[in-house]
XYZ file of C-alpha atoms in Angstrom:
577
model
C 88.598 92.262 74.677
C 87.819 91.291 78.243
C 90.063 92.872 80.874
C 90.512 91.626 84.456
C 92.085 94.207 86.776
C 93.941 93.076 89.903
C 92.334 94.447 93.078
C 95.722 95.280 94.643
C 97.132 97.140 91.645
C 98.465 100.644 92.238
C 99.792 102.645 95.162
C 100.707 100.610 98.209
C 100.354 102.073 101.694
C 103.974 103.269 101.845
C 103.896 105.010 98.477
C 100.521 106.602 99.203
C 101.874 107.841 102.549
C 104.931 109.397 100.874
C 102.836 111.107 98.180
C 100.287 112.286 100.773
C 103.085 113.707 102.940
C 104.418 115.673 99.973
C 100.979 116.927 98.925
C 100.135 117.928 102.507
C 103.388 119.895 102.645
C 102.436 121.657 99.410
C 98.995 122.456 100.811
C 100.618 124.030 103.875
C 102.004 126.705 101.564
C 105.697 125.863 101.967
C 107.639 127.569 99.219
C 110.788 125.449 99.069
C 110.117 121.720 99.037
C 112.492 118.984 97.962
C 112.702 115.215 98.247
C 115.998 113.518 98.968
C 116.235 111.268 95.964
C 113.187 110.382 93.841
C 110.147 110.137 96.124
C 108.886 106.977 94.382
C 109.844 105.036 91.265
C 107.332 106.532 88.855
C 108.466 109.235 86.412
C 104.952 110.536 85.669
C 104.208 111.275 89.329
C 107.645 112.827 89.774
C 107.065 115.084 86.756
C 103.752 116.282 88.182
C 105.334 117.029 91.565
C 108.167 118.892 89.843
C 105.584 121.005 87.998
C 104.229 122.037 91.405
C 107.690 123.068 92.570
C 108.972 119.924 94.307
C 112.694 119.576 93.614
C 114.827 116.427 93.928
C 118.075 116.564 95.915
C 120.828 114.249 94.721
C 123.313 115.278 97.414
C 123.225 117.065 100.765
C 124.696 120.586 100.839
C 126.050 122.101 104.050
C 123.148 124.552 104.316
C 119.542 124.034 103.305
C 116.338 125.965 103.856
C 112.754 124.951 103.278
C 111.447 121.401 103.734
C 113.130 118.155 102.727
C 111.075 114.945 102.499
C 112.785 111.582 102.901
C 111.534 109.235 100.214
C 109.474 106.082 100.774
C 112.517 103.812 100.417
C 114.278 105.385 103.411
C 117.881 106.571 103.741
C 120.907 105.537 105.844
C 120.877 107.107 109.343
C 124.002 109.144 108.607
C 122.303 110.854 105.656
C 119.248 111.613 107.778
C 121.486 113.259 110.423
C 123.181 115.393 107.763
C 119.806 116.547 106.460
C 118.707 117.531 109.974
C 121.993 119.382 110.585
C 121.658 121.298 107.303
C 118.959 123.556 108.756
C 116.067 122.241 106.682
C 112.791 120.983 108.115
C 112.963 117.213 107.586
C 109.825 115.121 107.081
C 110.410 111.393 107.082
C 108.116 109.643 104.576
C 109.893 106.301 104.875
C 107.433 103.440 104.475
C 106.572 101.966 107.923
C 107.320 98.483 106.535
C 110.839 99.640 105.655
C 111.199 101.239 109.095
C 110.373 97.846 110.612
C 113.302 96.264 108.730
C 115.583 99.111 109.814
C 114.642 98.511 113.454
C 115.341 94.756 113.194
C 118.764 95.352 111.631
C 119.717 98.013 114.192
C 118.569 95.851 117.123
C 120.596 92.805 116.103
C 123.640 94.834 115.042
C 123.879 96.116 118.613
C 123.834 92.491 119.816
C 126.752 91.533 117.563
C 124.866 89.939 114.662
C 125.958 90.362 111.081
C 123.308 91.250 108.508
C 122.471 89.543 105.234
C 120.069 91.473 103.011
C 118.372 89.631 100.167
C 117.600 92.254 97.561
C 118.813 94.367 94.670
C 122.238 95.712 95.568
C 121.771 99.159 93.989
C 118.163 99.687 95.064
C 117.480 102.770 97.211
C 115.806 100.732 99.956
C 118.728 98.300 100.195
C 121.236 101.152 100.325
C 119.283 102.644 103.232
C 119.146 99.292 105.080
C 122.891 98.821 104.651
C 123.417 102.060 106.553
C 121.642 100.581 109.607
C 123.782 97.439 109.450
C 127.056 99.340 109.613
C 130.024 97.910 107.762
C 129.279 94.271 108.623
C 126.646 93.618 105.950
C 126.284 91.309 102.969
C 123.837 91.704 100.091
C 122.614 88.655 98.169
C 120.815 89.329 94.890
C 120.415 85.724 93.712
C 121.097 82.039 94.462
C 124.402 82.129 92.576
C 125.899 84.429 95.244
C 125.312 82.047 98.164
C 128.488 80.021 97.632
C 130.623 83.148 97.961
C 129.311 83.995 101.445
C 131.485 83.782 104.576
C 129.199 83.763 107.619
C 131.099 82.682 110.698
C 129.174 83.526 113.881
C 125.587 84.744 114.435
C 123.798 86.604 111.690
C 120.313 87.637 110.582
C 118.694 87.428 107.163
C 116.225 90.117 106.091
C 114.985 91.097 102.673
C 113.994 94.073 100.606
C 110.266 94.592 101.254
C 109.356 94.144 97.572
C 111.274 90.915 96.919
C 109.820 87.850 95.208
C 108.553 85.901 98.223
C 109.221 82.427 96.832
C 112.699 83.435 95.723
C 113.384 84.826 99.217
C 112.218 81.588 100.859
C 114.481 79.524 98.596
C 117.572 81.704 99.089
C 117.149 82.136 102.861
C 116.606 78.373 103.331
C 119.813 77.582 101.442
C 121.780 80.160 103.450
C 120.439 78.765 106.721
C 121.216 75.224 105.639
C 124.840 76.152 104.898
C 125.284 78.459 107.912
C 122.893 77.258 110.677
C 123.709 80.027 113.210
C 121.396 82.557 111.530
C 117.926 83.935 112.191
C 115.622 84.586 109.242
C 113.080 87.429 109.163
C 110.578 87.510 106.322
C 110.332 91.293 105.901
C 108.367 91.277 102.645
C 105.437 93.645 103.178
C 101.810 92.480 103.120
C 101.054 94.530 100.024
C 103.840 92.824 98.073
C 102.683 89.393 99.268
C 99.066 90.023 98.226
C 100.106 91.563 94.911
C 102.336 88.634 93.991
C 99.796 85.971 94.988
C 97.105 87.820 93.069
C 99.255 87.819 89.934
C 99.687 84.047 90.209
C 95.943 83.609 90.605
C 95.170 86.014 87.766
C 97.534 84.212 85.392
C 95.327 81.119 85.707
C 92.315 83.092 84.450
C 93.760 85.130 81.568
C 95.531 84.607 78.269
C 98.148 87.346 78.792
C 99.254 89.835 81.459
C 99.936 93.553 81.220
C 102.088 94.941 84.053
C 102.006 98.734 84.437
C 104.790 100.616 86.202
C 107.985 102.627 86.031
C 110.915 101.021 84.260
C 113.120 101.548 87.313
C 110.584 100.003 89.717
C 111.919 96.738 91.140
C 108.563 95.519 92.441
C 106.970 96.130 89.024
C 109.687 94.083 87.345
C 109.139 91.280 89.854
C 105.435 91.105 89.039
C 106.399 90.597 85.412
C 108.874 87.877 86.388
C 106.216 86.041 88.393
C 103.727 86.192 85.517
C 106.432 84.847 83.197
C 107.184 81.994 85.610
C 103.483 81.093 85.437
C 103.823 80.634 81.672
C 101.736 83.697 80.844
C 102.754 86.087 78.027
C 103.795 89.333 79.716
C 103.673 92.913 78.413
C 105.571 95.446 80.548
C 104.368 99.025 79.986
C 105.019 102.342 81.681
C 101.996 104.057 80.138
C 99.221 103.395 77.626
C 101.344 104.482 74.642
C 103.647 101.501 75.301
C 100.859 98.961 74.650
C 101.455 96.659 71.676
C 97.800 96.587 70.612
C 98.432 94.419 67.546
C 100.034 91.701 69.660
C 97.519 92.031 72.499
C 94.556 91.662 70.130
C 95.472 87.962 69.785
C 94.372 87.367 73.396
C 90.633 87.319 74.300
C 91.196 87.868 78.052
C 93.887 90.208 79.405
C 94.932 90.585 83.031
C 96.226 93.940 84.294
C 98.281 94.566 87.410
C 100.640 97.347 88.443
C 103.583 98.127 90.662
C 103.297 99.778 94.053
C 104.358 103.175 92.635
C 101.861 103.239 89.764
C 99.042 105.793 90.199
C 95.453 104.689 89.647
C 94.838 107.062 86.734
C 97.598 105.383 84.678
C 96.186 101.933 85.420
C 92.662 103.041 84.513
C 93.883 104.541 81.257
C 95.585 101.277 80.260
C 92.389 99.373 81.085
C 90.262 101.789 79.023
C 92.536 101.454 75.991
C 92.545 97.657 76.243
C 88.755 97.478 76.585
C 88.381 99.469 73.380
C 90.510 97.010 71.366
C 88.647 94.088 69.726
C 90.153 90.647 70.192
C 90.645 88.555 67.050
C 87.711 86.277 67.899
C 85.322 89.164 68.680
C 82.918 90.669 66.200
C 82.943 94.320 65.253
C 79.714 95.217 67.106
C 81.030 95.273 70.686
C 84.064 97.547 69.997
C 81.845 99.774 67.822
C 79.318 100.175 70.629
C 82.136 100.809 73.105
C 83.497 103.636 70.929
C 80.033 105.197 70.676
C 79.614 105.095 74.459
C 83.127 106.447 74.974
C 82.537 109.314 72.541
C 79.283 110.195 74.302
C 81.084 110.240 77.655
C 84.020 112.250 76.325
C 81.744 114.879 74.756
C 79.608 115.109 77.943
C 76.598 113.887 75.968
C 75.673 111.358 78.661
C 75.638 114.122 81.285
C 73.492 116.296 78.992
C 71.034 113.459 78.368
C 70.917 112.751 82.105
C 69.901 116.370 82.712
C 67.185 116.095 80.068
C 65.842 112.956 81.771
C 65.865 114.780 85.087
C 63.755 117.572 83.553
C 61.266 114.956 82.340
C 61.026 113.575 85.873
C 60.479 117.120 87.190
C 57.337 117.408 85.074
C 55.898 114.459 87.012
C 56.919 115.669 90.450
C 55.800 119.264 89.849
C 52.540 118.008 88.296
C 52.808 120.488 85.426
C 51.885 119.982 81.743
C 54.622 118.432 79.607
C 56.552 120.811 77.354
C 59.366 119.592 75.102
C 61.294 122.803 75.842
C 62.012 121.724 79.454
C 64.253 118.696 78.690
C 65.747 120.422 75.634
C 66.767 123.457 77.687
C 68.331 121.300 80.419
C 70.170 119.115 77.878
C 71.624 122.069 75.974
C 72.621 123.990 79.082
C 74.406 121.094 80.818
C 76.170 120.113 77.576
C 77.464 123.651 77.068
C 78.537 124.394 80.631
C 80.231 121.050 81.257
C 82.283 121.389 78.073
C 83.137 125.071 78.538
C 84.221 124.521 82.132
C 86.201 121.401 81.228
C 88.672 123.452 79.197
C 89.598 125.318 82.389
C 90.366 122.054 84.248
C 92.335 120.352 81.506
C 95.444 119.878 83.697
C 93.542 117.647 86.129
C 91.770 115.851 83.267
C 95.153 115.010 81.700
C 95.917 113.040 84.861
C 92.553 111.538 85.761
C 91.515 110.664 82.228
C 94.152 111.474 79.571
C 92.076 109.885 76.801
C 89.216 112.333 77.430
C 91.684 115.196 77.759
C 93.170 114.265 74.379
C 89.644 114.072 72.920
C 88.842 117.553 74.267
C 92.102 119.059 72.970
C 91.849 117.367 69.576
C 88.216 118.462 69.140
C 88.575 121.801 70.903
C 87.147 123.972 68.127
C 84.026 121.917 67.282
C 83.321 121.249 70.968
C 83.721 124.911 71.855
C 81.509 125.982 68.942
C 78.826 123.407 69.733
C 78.902 124.435 73.382
C 78.320 128.092 72.517
C 75.515 127.136 70.130
C 73.928 124.939 72.817
C 74.215 127.725 75.368
C 72.605 130.215 72.974
C 69.882 127.680 72.186
C 69.097 127.055 75.853
C 68.888 130.808 76.468
C 66.562 131.189 73.472
C 64.315 128.454 74.858
C 64.369 130.169 78.265
C 63.286 133.418 76.597
C 60.390 131.603 74.921
C 59.318 130.322 78.353
C 59.196 133.805 79.884
C 61.380 136.624 81.154
C 61.772 135.003 84.581
C 63.176 131.826 83.033
C 65.566 133.854 80.879
C 66.856 135.864 83.850
C 67.388 132.669 85.851
C 69.342 131.053 82.993
C 71.413 134.187 82.350
C 72.395 134.394 86.023
C 73.156 130.669 86.078
C 75.307 130.882 82.921
C 77.205 133.918 84.197
C 77.877 132.190 87.507
C 79.191 129.107 85.714
C 81.535 131.065 83.469
C 82.780 133.264 86.322
C 83.371 130.235 88.514
C 85.505 128.577 85.857
C 87.624 131.734 85.730
C 89.240 130.909 82.399
C 87.709 133.699 80.348
C 87.936 136.343 83.069
C 90.981 135.191 85.029
C 92.468 138.679 85.215
C 89.343 140.034 86.912
C 88.562 137.178 89.289
C 90.060 138.788 92.428
C 87.464 141.592 92.015
C 84.538 139.166 91.577
C 83.156 137.319 94.633
C 82.300 134.249 92.550
C 85.960 133.990 91.558
C 86.815 133.404 95.198
C 84.043 130.847 95.609
C 86.163 128.557 93.459
C 88.784 128.501 96.212
C 86.313 127.106 98.753
C 86.890 123.381 99.376
C 84.250 121.222 97.703
C 82.505 124.207 96.095
C 82.537 122.754 92.580
C 80.334 119.774 93.437
C 77.771 121.916 95.267
C 77.567 124.575 92.548
C 77.249 121.992 89.767
C 74.420 120.318 91.683
C 72.678 123.689 92.144
C 73.000 124.414 88.413
C 71.368 121.090 87.520
C 68.536 121.659 90.015
C 67.836 125.181 88.753
C 67.801 124.136 85.087
C 65.651 121.026 85.631
C 63.270 122.166 88.399
C 63.220 125.917 88.982
C 62.977 127.014 85.339
C 60.083 124.625 84.466
C 58.314 125.623 87.682
C 58.651 129.323 86.828
C 57.446 128.738 83.273
C 54.404 126.862 84.594
C 53.406 129.792 86.762
C 54.883 129.415 90.245
C 58.078 128.807 92.231
C 57.192 129.286 95.882
C 55.254 126.071 96.491
C 56.345 123.298 98.842
C 56.251 120.875 95.924
C 58.851 122.913 94.027
C 61.074 123.147 97.104
C 60.809 119.409 97.795
C 61.556 118.483 94.161
C 64.473 120.923 94.095
C 65.940 119.370 97.265
C 65.488 115.777 96.009
C 67.185 116.498 92.673
C 69.939 118.525 94.344
C 70.809 115.576 96.612
C 70.723 113.057 93.758
C 72.966 115.129 91.468
C 75.315 115.992 94.347
C 75.918 112.282 94.977
C 76.508 111.732 91.260
C 79.093 114.533 91.038
C 80.841 113.516 94.278
C 81.190 109.921 93.020
C 83.057 111.228 89.965
C 85.192 113.400 92.264
C 86.153 110.288 94.246
C 87.229 108.583 91.014
C 89.406 111.635 90.214
C 90.831 111.915 93.743
C 94.517 111.168 93.049
C 94.839 113.481 90.071
C 92.932 116.304 91.763
C 95.229 116.162 94.796
C 98.383 116.265 92.738
C 97.294 119.299 90.685
C 95.957 121.019 93.812
C 92.167 120.915 93.265
C 90.236 120.927 96.533
C 87.238 118.761 95.742
C 85.160 117.203 98.507
C 87.104 113.874 98.609
C 90.415 115.781 98.632
C 89.306 117.834 101.638
C 87.629 115.184 103.806
C 89.119 111.993 102.373
C 87.694 109.118 100.348
C 86.332 107.119 103.309
C 84.474 110.097 104.809
C 83.118 111.050 101.398
C 81.781 107.520 100.968
C 80.115 107.736 104.397
C 78.658 111.155 103.539
C 77.248 109.896 100.230
C 75.640 106.933 101.967
C 74.078 109.343 104.449
C 72.756 111.601 101.673
C 71.261 108.647 99.810
C 69.612 107.326 102.988
C 68.237 110.798 103.724
C 66.895 111.049 100.178
C 65.179 107.660 100.531
C 63.491 108.822 103.731
C 62.276 112.000 102.013
C 60.928 110.053 99.046
C 59.087 107.652 101.334
C 57.554 110.307 103.601
C 56.921 113.414 101.495
C 54.296 111.847 99.175
C 52.388 110.626 102.241
C 52.265 114.182 103.583
C 51.170 115.572 100.239
C 54.382 117.545 99.725
C 55.181 115.480 96.636
C 52.885 113.481 94.360
C 53.031 109.631 94.279
C 55.358 109.624 91.210
C 58.146 110.598 93.665
C 58.150 106.952 94.760
C 59.356 106.146 91.243
C 62.715 107.727 92.138
C 63.432 105.066 94.781
C 64.824 102.409 92.367
C 67.211 105.005 90.908
C 68.433 106.005 94.382
C 69.004 102.350 95.288
C 70.827 101.783 91.985
C 73.099 104.780 92.595
C 73.861 103.440 96.073
C 74.665 100.027 94.581
C 77.147 101.568 92.101
C 78.725 103.600 94.924
C 79.046 100.455 97.074
C 80.653 98.417 94.283
C 83.111 101.199 93.517
C 84.047 101.621 97.183
C 84.628 97.852 97.472
C 86.865 97.996 94.368
C 84.501 95.755 92.441
C 84.050 98.476 89.855
C 86.930 100.455 88.395
C 86.789 104.075 87.174
C 86.178 104.288 83.453
C 83.421 104.176 80.836
C 81.499 101.341 82.509
C 81.451 103.153 85.849
C 80.345 106.439 84.283
C 77.639 104.815 82.175
C 76.243 103.031 85.234
C 76.155 106.277 87.230
C 74.458 108.335 84.510
C 72.246 105.373 83.609
C 70.472 105.845 86.942
C 68.879 109.014 85.497
C 67.115 106.901 82.884
C 65.840 104.686 85.688
C 64.737 107.798 87.610
C 62.764 109.262 84.690
C 61.213 105.916 83.749
C 60.233 105.229 87.363
C 58.461 108.540 87.890
C 56.529 108.306 84.614
C 55.523 104.678 85.255
C 54.196 105.498 88.715
C 52.391 108.503 87.247
C 50.755 106.194 84.697
C 49.621 103.737 87.359
C 48.416 106.523 89.650
C 46.302 107.905 86.843
């Protein structure tokens, strides 16, 4: 079926800020960390934080040590004072939009105004706002409660930041009409406004809506209410296992949105599951092809094939005779190492892509066996190419296994490579080096030389290309990697800076490909790489602009650039004679 994903689905600014504050505190090495109340309304995120040692305080004891983080919804000022007096280090992660409402209430309370809050009476944010209003506060949860109000004298009307905007406008207008001495402040945050308007627009384009979010999340529930008001069938789910696939298959086009506390990996998983389900009016071919592509991605076959294509391109750029052993060695090696190392990062994969994690766990034995066979096969091919190639592959394989640390975890502190894993962003660089060695250095050695400028230039070009590819996947896995504590490049320098860096690397690679053949450092077939570099930049741009979501389509487009790269170099070689 066709799936349309809302651009504003997922973490809002306030939720992201609260999660980032907590993760930054964890990265500082603080041993005792707690949040006062649930940090956000998403049980999956809370479970992951608990696994990393973040506790949840339900009450404030007289004495506390460690760090306490105030949740995104905010707390009454009296509770904040008690936390500060308890002896704990207090970090306030209250959403700035909520702080703005607190400031308005406090300002007008001091001037003698009563406060009317339109919102859910038992919601954490509303309870915090009531504390700033003092005792002279009224909470209105619906139009039926307006008649019971008694508002003599000046008053202000504010609202919970995640309220239904049209409902707020209706209720506040009726209150003001009945009691004209009030001042109304629309305190619904921009993210909520955009999210709600987007749902209304999306409902006009789809046959049904899926809303992803925690069952206790008020803003998630409101998105479902709005979709229902638009006459669209609505399916509320907390995770992919809640999807009613039999019922959803009746709808050719499905819209997906999510609450402000829903992490991107949960949204992406729901989208992936929906895309794999055939609608009733679809044939069997499209879902069948999708499952083939998904299986290839899950088994790292697309990455292995991409490495084989890169080895084919290396034959052109190194100007060496073709030998079928070059692409076969690269394919087998990358297949084996990517699968073997994946089993050591399964905790992050469960977050970033649970479907692939389930695939890896369910097929652990055959995947592990095939990976060992592929590794042995690539080493056998290296031996047939010469002792130098074998030594290079043995060193490369040992480095990969030691870096993963799973098989030799008890000895890692004694092995320098074990500590390399702790260096921020090291994984992406080492993976890129492994690809470049297997696809460039080994064929060059087998053909009789490694010290030439052509080998160095080809090695550098492939290293840059693969590094961009790996970093793009790291960006897609950013949220999950941060929560489990992996220090990939985007985690260390941020998504925006990583995007800028990748653009710079791609531009630098284009310059090299344009200039090096003119200086004789590379043969003309190097120009055949230019379309692939431009295509990779296009995919990166679309992803950064949120026009392309993480998932099978994104991964196939990224690894598909290797086919373009190999085809381009061989075509130019054919034309150049």
